[in-house]
Amino acid sequence: MFQGLYANIFGYSDCLRIERQYATRNPIHERSTSVDNEKLLGSASKDMPTNHWKLLNQLKDFVTKTPINKGLLFVLNNEWAKVLQKIPSLQNQLKKQDTSTISQSLQKVTTKESSTQELANVLEGPNKKQNEIRITDSSQEVLPKWKSFNKAMSKEGGIGTLLRLRAQTRDENTLATVREALSILGYVDPPPGRGIRILSIDGGGIRGVVVIEMLKKLEELTGKSVYELFDFVCGVSTGAILACVVGAQRKPLDEVSTLYKELSTEIFTQNPIWGTSSLVWSHSYYSTELWEKLLKNYIGDTQLIKTSRSPNCPKIAVVSAIVNQPRVQAFIFRNYSLPYGIISQYTGGYKHALWEAVRASAAAPSYFEEFKLGEYLHQDGGILVNNPCAVAVHEARHLWPGSPIQCIISFGTGRCQPVIGIQEESLSSSWKTKFLKILDSATDTEAVHTMLNDLLPGNVYYRFNPYLTEMVSMAEINPAKIAQLEMDAEMYFRRNEETFQEAAKALVATKTFGQWCQDWINLKRELLGIK
């Protein structure tokens, strides 16, 4: 049954593509000059009405014989009735059109004056294999320009053309380029699970080792890597580092733990006298120049949007704060573009390198200098949203507007039990200590958690933020204290093992049959160019 069903679907796809190809050309041409197209006309138009209902009946028969929700049959009938009714008869149209080959270069396709139909001619023309190579070779200059006419690409079926190319080609370089192009145009595949799976990581400096230990427990419970468990990963400050290395670069957590400690030790080892003088003159206690050098070495200069070339890379969002505007506002470094017509609450972009995103997000006041990138001056995103979970939900809802939220995992970097009363040593403090306490109070994370915990179901939203033996500084490099942080994370897991198991179970929930059918219908509509 599936073979016949797919045969009809791809037959209609070919017919519609041919009809569009000819319908967009000059209508005053007298007749077709291609014998092959005359043959295709006869076979495609003769059986069109019969095949319409044959396709629908096959789908209905398949659904009625499968134990699923009864309401699904109504949905499928309605959706495919719309699809089939919009497929025009080709009998009177092809005879009036010219079949001369249009030879368009990929560079011409990327100009604003060219149409998406020209893109289709390049991708699906007679020299398809050569065109695929040209697409791959020219991607550096071509792909960023496609965003400038996203509206035309969306309306005229450019996304459908790229999806057809993705389904047909086996060349990995071409597939990578197509994935990047689709990301730039705002297209995202439906979530592989029952809904959207979101990972949010707070800021906290060296206390990020706590998050690494908790992520290891999730991997042990599910048997999957972090990048396989989540569709969307959002981080700020130290969470930005983890989002890039475990999400975009997909590094093993053991390697990430070693890298994290090495990076912290190198950057936070500072002579107090030199650090204090540097704080006065450049507003940074630690060497910003060394920090940028280390980020380039450890994080790399891969452009954010280039990470979308991998089919295994989740969507990544890194949060910083813009401080040279009338109001301090959040900025989102993305490895994706939002669909056409959808506007996020937050300014952002995808044309930056991974290390630049981390540098901007982790530019903590008094720790490092501000980071100028283009027209914006960035500081640590934690001064606005040290718990970026609400930002992550907002962005994910815009990427998958019709999908439910399957699971949200929010990781904090540790907290201490509140101390009641005034300690004697707190009656006086240095200027640096006062400033750092103000910074710590401004980056509180529990207010966002309280709001989301009230709004989201308990079987969807999970917040893990261990109580620590000692609230160590963000710049702590003492190996004994770092080991204590890891021990605190282990003890927290033991006390909350049942909750971790519930979260793991929610993360690996599979798609229902009804969702699978709806995703399949949506994909076919994209391929056929039907909205």
Short mmCIF file of N, CA, C and O in Angstrom, two decimals, residues 2-20 40-41 43-48 51-52 55 58 80 83-84 87-90 94 164 168 520 524 527-528 530:
data_model
loop_
_atom_site.label_atom_id
_atom_site.label_comp_id
_atom_site.label_asym_id
_atom_site.label_seq_id
_atom_site.Cartn_x
_atom_site.Cartn_y
_atom_site.Cartn_z
N PHE A 2 1.97 1.23 0.82
CA PHE A 2 2.84 2.39 0.88
C PHE A 2 3.47 2.70 -0.48
O PHE A 2 3.65 3.85 -0.85
N GLN A 3 3.82 1.65 -1.24
CA GLN A 3 4.48 1.87 -2.53
C GLN A 3 3.55 2.62 -3.47
O GLN A 3 3.96 3.58 -4.14
N GLY A 4 2.30 2.19 -3.52
CA GLY A 4 1.36 2.88 -4.40
C GLY A 4 1.11 4.30 -3.94
O GLY A 4 0.99 5.23 -4.74
N LEU A 5 1.02 4.48 -2.62
CA LEU A 5 0.78 5.81 -2.07
C LEU A 5 1.92 6.76 -2.42
O LEU A 5 1.69 7.87 -2.91
N TYR A 6 3.15 6.32 -2.19
CA TYR A 6 4.28 7.19 -2.50
C TYR A 6 4.42 7.42 -4.01
O TYR A 6 4.84 8.49 -4.44
N ALA A 7 4.09 6.44 -4.81
CA ALA A 7 4.18 6.62 -6.26
C ALA A 7 3.25 7.74 -6.71
O ALA A 7 3.62 8.60 -7.52
N ASN A 8 2.04 7.76 -6.19
CA ASN A 8 1.11 8.82 -6.54
C ASN A 8 1.60 10.18 -6.05
O ASN A 8 1.51 11.19 -6.77
N ILE A 9 2.10 10.21 -4.81
CA ILE A 9 2.57 11.48 -4.26
C ILE A 9 3.67 12.09 -5.12
O ILE A 9 3.63 13.26 -5.49
N PHE A 10 4.68 11.28 -5.44
CA PHE A 10 5.78 11.82 -6.23
C PHE A 10 5.35 12.12 -7.65
O PHE A 10 5.89 13.02 -8.30
N GLY A 11 4.35 11.41 -8.15
CA GLY A 11 3.81 11.75 -9.46
C GLY A 11 3.19 13.14 -9.46
O GLY A 11 3.42 13.95 -10.36
N TYR A 12 2.43 13.45 -8.44
CA TYR A 12 1.82 14.76 -8.34
C TYR A 12 2.88 15.84 -8.13
O TYR A 12 2.76 16.95 -8.63
N SER A 13 3.91 15.52 -7.34
CA SER A 13 4.98 16.48 -7.13
C SER A 13 5.65 16.85 -8.46
O SER A 13 5.91 18.02 -8.73
N ASP A 14 5.92 15.85 -9.30
CA ASP A 14 6.53 16.13 -10.60
C ASP A 14 5.61 16.97 -11.47
O ASP A 14 6.04 17.91 -12.14
N CYS A 15 4.33 16.62 -11.45
CA CYS A 15 3.37 17.37 -12.28
C CYS A 15 3.32 18.83 -11.84
O CYS A 15 3.32 19.74 -12.67
N LEU A 16 3.24 19.04 -10.55
CA LEU A 16 3.14 20.41 -10.06
C LEU A 16 4.40 21.20 -10.37
O LEU A 16 4.34 22.37 -10.73
N ARG A 17 5.58 20.56 -10.25
CA ARG A 17 6.82 21.25 -10.55
C ARG A 17 6.88 21.67 -12.01
O ARG A 17 7.29 22.77 -12.36
N ILE A 18 6.44 20.76 -12.90
CA ILE A 18 6.44 21.08 -14.33
C ILE A 18 5.46 22.21 -14.63
O ILE A 18 5.76 23.14 -15.37
N GLU A 19 4.29 22.12 -13.99
CA GLU A 19 3.28 23.15 -14.23
C GLU A 19 3.80 24.51 -13.80
O GLU A 19 3.63 25.50 -14.51
N ARG A 20 4.48 24.58 -12.65
CA ARG A 20 5.01 25.86 -12.18
C ARG A 20 6.14 26.36 -13.08
O ARG A 20 6.29 27.53 -13.33
N LEU A 40 4.90 13.35 -21.44
CA LEU A 40 4.57 13.50 -20.03
C LEU A 40 3.18 14.09 -19.87
O LEU A 40 2.43 13.72 -18.98
N LEU A 41 2.82 15.00 -20.77
CA LEU A 41 1.49 15.61 -20.72
C LEU A 41 0.41 14.56 -20.85
O LEU A 41 -0.56 14.54 -20.09
N SER A 43 0.49 11.29 -20.22
CA SER A 43 0.39 10.36 -19.11
C SER A 43 -0.05 11.05 -17.83
O SER A 43 -0.68 10.44 -16.98
N ALA A 44 0.28 12.34 -17.66
CA ALA A 44 -0.03 13.02 -16.41
C ALA A 44 -1.47 13.52 -16.36
O ALA A 44 -2.12 13.45 -15.33
N SER A 45 -1.98 14.03 -17.51
CA SER A 45 -3.30 14.65 -17.49
C SER A 45 -4.42 13.65 -17.71
O SER A 45 -5.54 13.87 -17.26
N LYS A 46 -4.14 12.55 -18.38
CA LYS A 46 -5.19 11.60 -18.71
C LYS A 46 -5.84 11.01 -17.46
O LYS A 46 -7.06 10.93 -17.36
N ASP A 47 -5.00 10.61 -16.49
CA ASP A 47 -5.51 9.91 -15.31
C ASP A 47 -5.61 10.80 -14.07
O ASP A 47 -5.73 10.32 -12.97
N MET A 48 -5.54 12.11 -14.27
CA MET A 48 -5.48 12.99 -13.12
C MET A 48 -6.66 12.83 -12.17
O MET A 48 -6.47 12.62 -10.98
N ASN A 51 -6.59 9.47 -10.25
CA ASN A 51 -5.47 9.35 -9.31
C ASN A 51 -5.67 10.19 -8.06
O ASN A 51 -5.19 9.84 -6.98
N HIS A 52 -6.38 11.33 -8.22
CA HIS A 52 -6.68 12.14 -7.04
C HIS A 52 -7.37 11.29 -5.98
O HIS A 52 -6.95 11.23 -4.82
N LEU A 55 -5.41 8.22 -4.53
CA LEU A 55 -4.47 8.59 -3.47
C LEU A 55 -5.20 8.78 -2.15
O LEU A 55 -4.78 8.25 -1.11
N GLN A 58 -6.42 5.44 -0.71
CA GLN A 58 -5.34 4.63 -0.15
C GLN A 58 -4.98 5.10 1.26
O GLN A 58 -4.77 4.30 2.17
N TRP A 80 -5.79 16.49 3.02
CA TRP A 80 -5.48 16.04 1.67
C TRP A 80 -6.52 16.47 0.65
O TRP A 80 -6.23 16.59 -0.53
N VAL A 83 -5.10 19.64 -0.44
CA VAL A 83 -3.96 19.43 -1.31
C VAL A 83 -4.41 19.05 -2.71
O VAL A 83 -3.98 19.61 -3.72
N LEU A 84 -5.29 18.08 -2.80
CA LEU A 84 -5.69 17.55 -4.10
C LEU A 84 -6.49 18.57 -4.91
O LEU A 84 -6.38 18.63 -6.14
N ILE A 87 -4.23 20.98 -6.93
CA ILE A 87 -3.40 20.50 -8.03
C ILE A 87 -4.15 20.75 -9.33
O ILE A 87 -5.18 20.14 -9.58
N PRO A 88 -3.69 21.65 -10.18
CA PRO A 88 -4.44 22.01 -11.39
C PRO A 88 -4.28 20.97 -12.48
O PRO A 88 -3.34 20.18 -12.50
N SER A 89 -5.21 20.99 -13.41
CA SER A 89 -5.09 20.14 -14.60
C SER A 89 -4.03 20.73 -15.51
O SER A 89 -3.96 21.94 -15.71
N LEU A 90 -3.20 19.88 -16.07
CA LEU A 90 -2.10 20.37 -16.90
C LEU A 90 -2.44 20.35 -18.39
O LEU A 90 -1.66 20.82 -19.20
N LEU A 94 0.22 23.14 -20.51
CA LEU A 94 1.53 22.79 -21.05
C LEU A 94 1.61 23.05 -22.54
O LEU A 94 2.66 23.42 -23.07
N ARG A 164 13.26 19.23 -1.79
CA ARG A 164 13.32 18.16 -2.81
C ARG A 164 14.78 17.81 -3.11
O ARG A 164 15.12 16.63 -3.27
N GLN A 168 16.72 14.15 -2.59
CA GLN A 168 17.20 13.43 -3.77
C GLN A 168 18.71 13.23 -3.79
O GLN A 168 19.20 12.24 -4.31
N TRP A 520 4.11 14.29 8.26
CA TRP A 520 4.25 13.79 6.89
C TRP A 520 3.41 14.64 5.93
O TRP A 520 3.86 15.01 4.84
N LYS A 524 4.83 17.03 2.79
CA LYS A 524 4.37 16.92 1.41
C LYS A 524 3.81 18.24 0.91
O LYS A 524 3.98 18.58 -0.26
N LEU A 527 6.77 20.29 -0.02
CA LEU A 527 7.36 19.81 -1.28
C LEU A 527 6.53 20.23 -2.48
O LEU A 527 7.07 20.55 -3.55
N LEU A 528 5.21 20.23 -2.33
CA LEU A 528 4.32 20.62 -3.42
C LEU A 528 4.12 22.13 -3.50
O LEU A 528 3.51 22.62 -4.45
N ILE A 530 2.34 23.99 -1.41
CA ILE A 530 0.96 24.35 -1.07
C ILE A 530 0.92 24.82 0.38
O ILE A 530 1.39 24.14 1.28
#
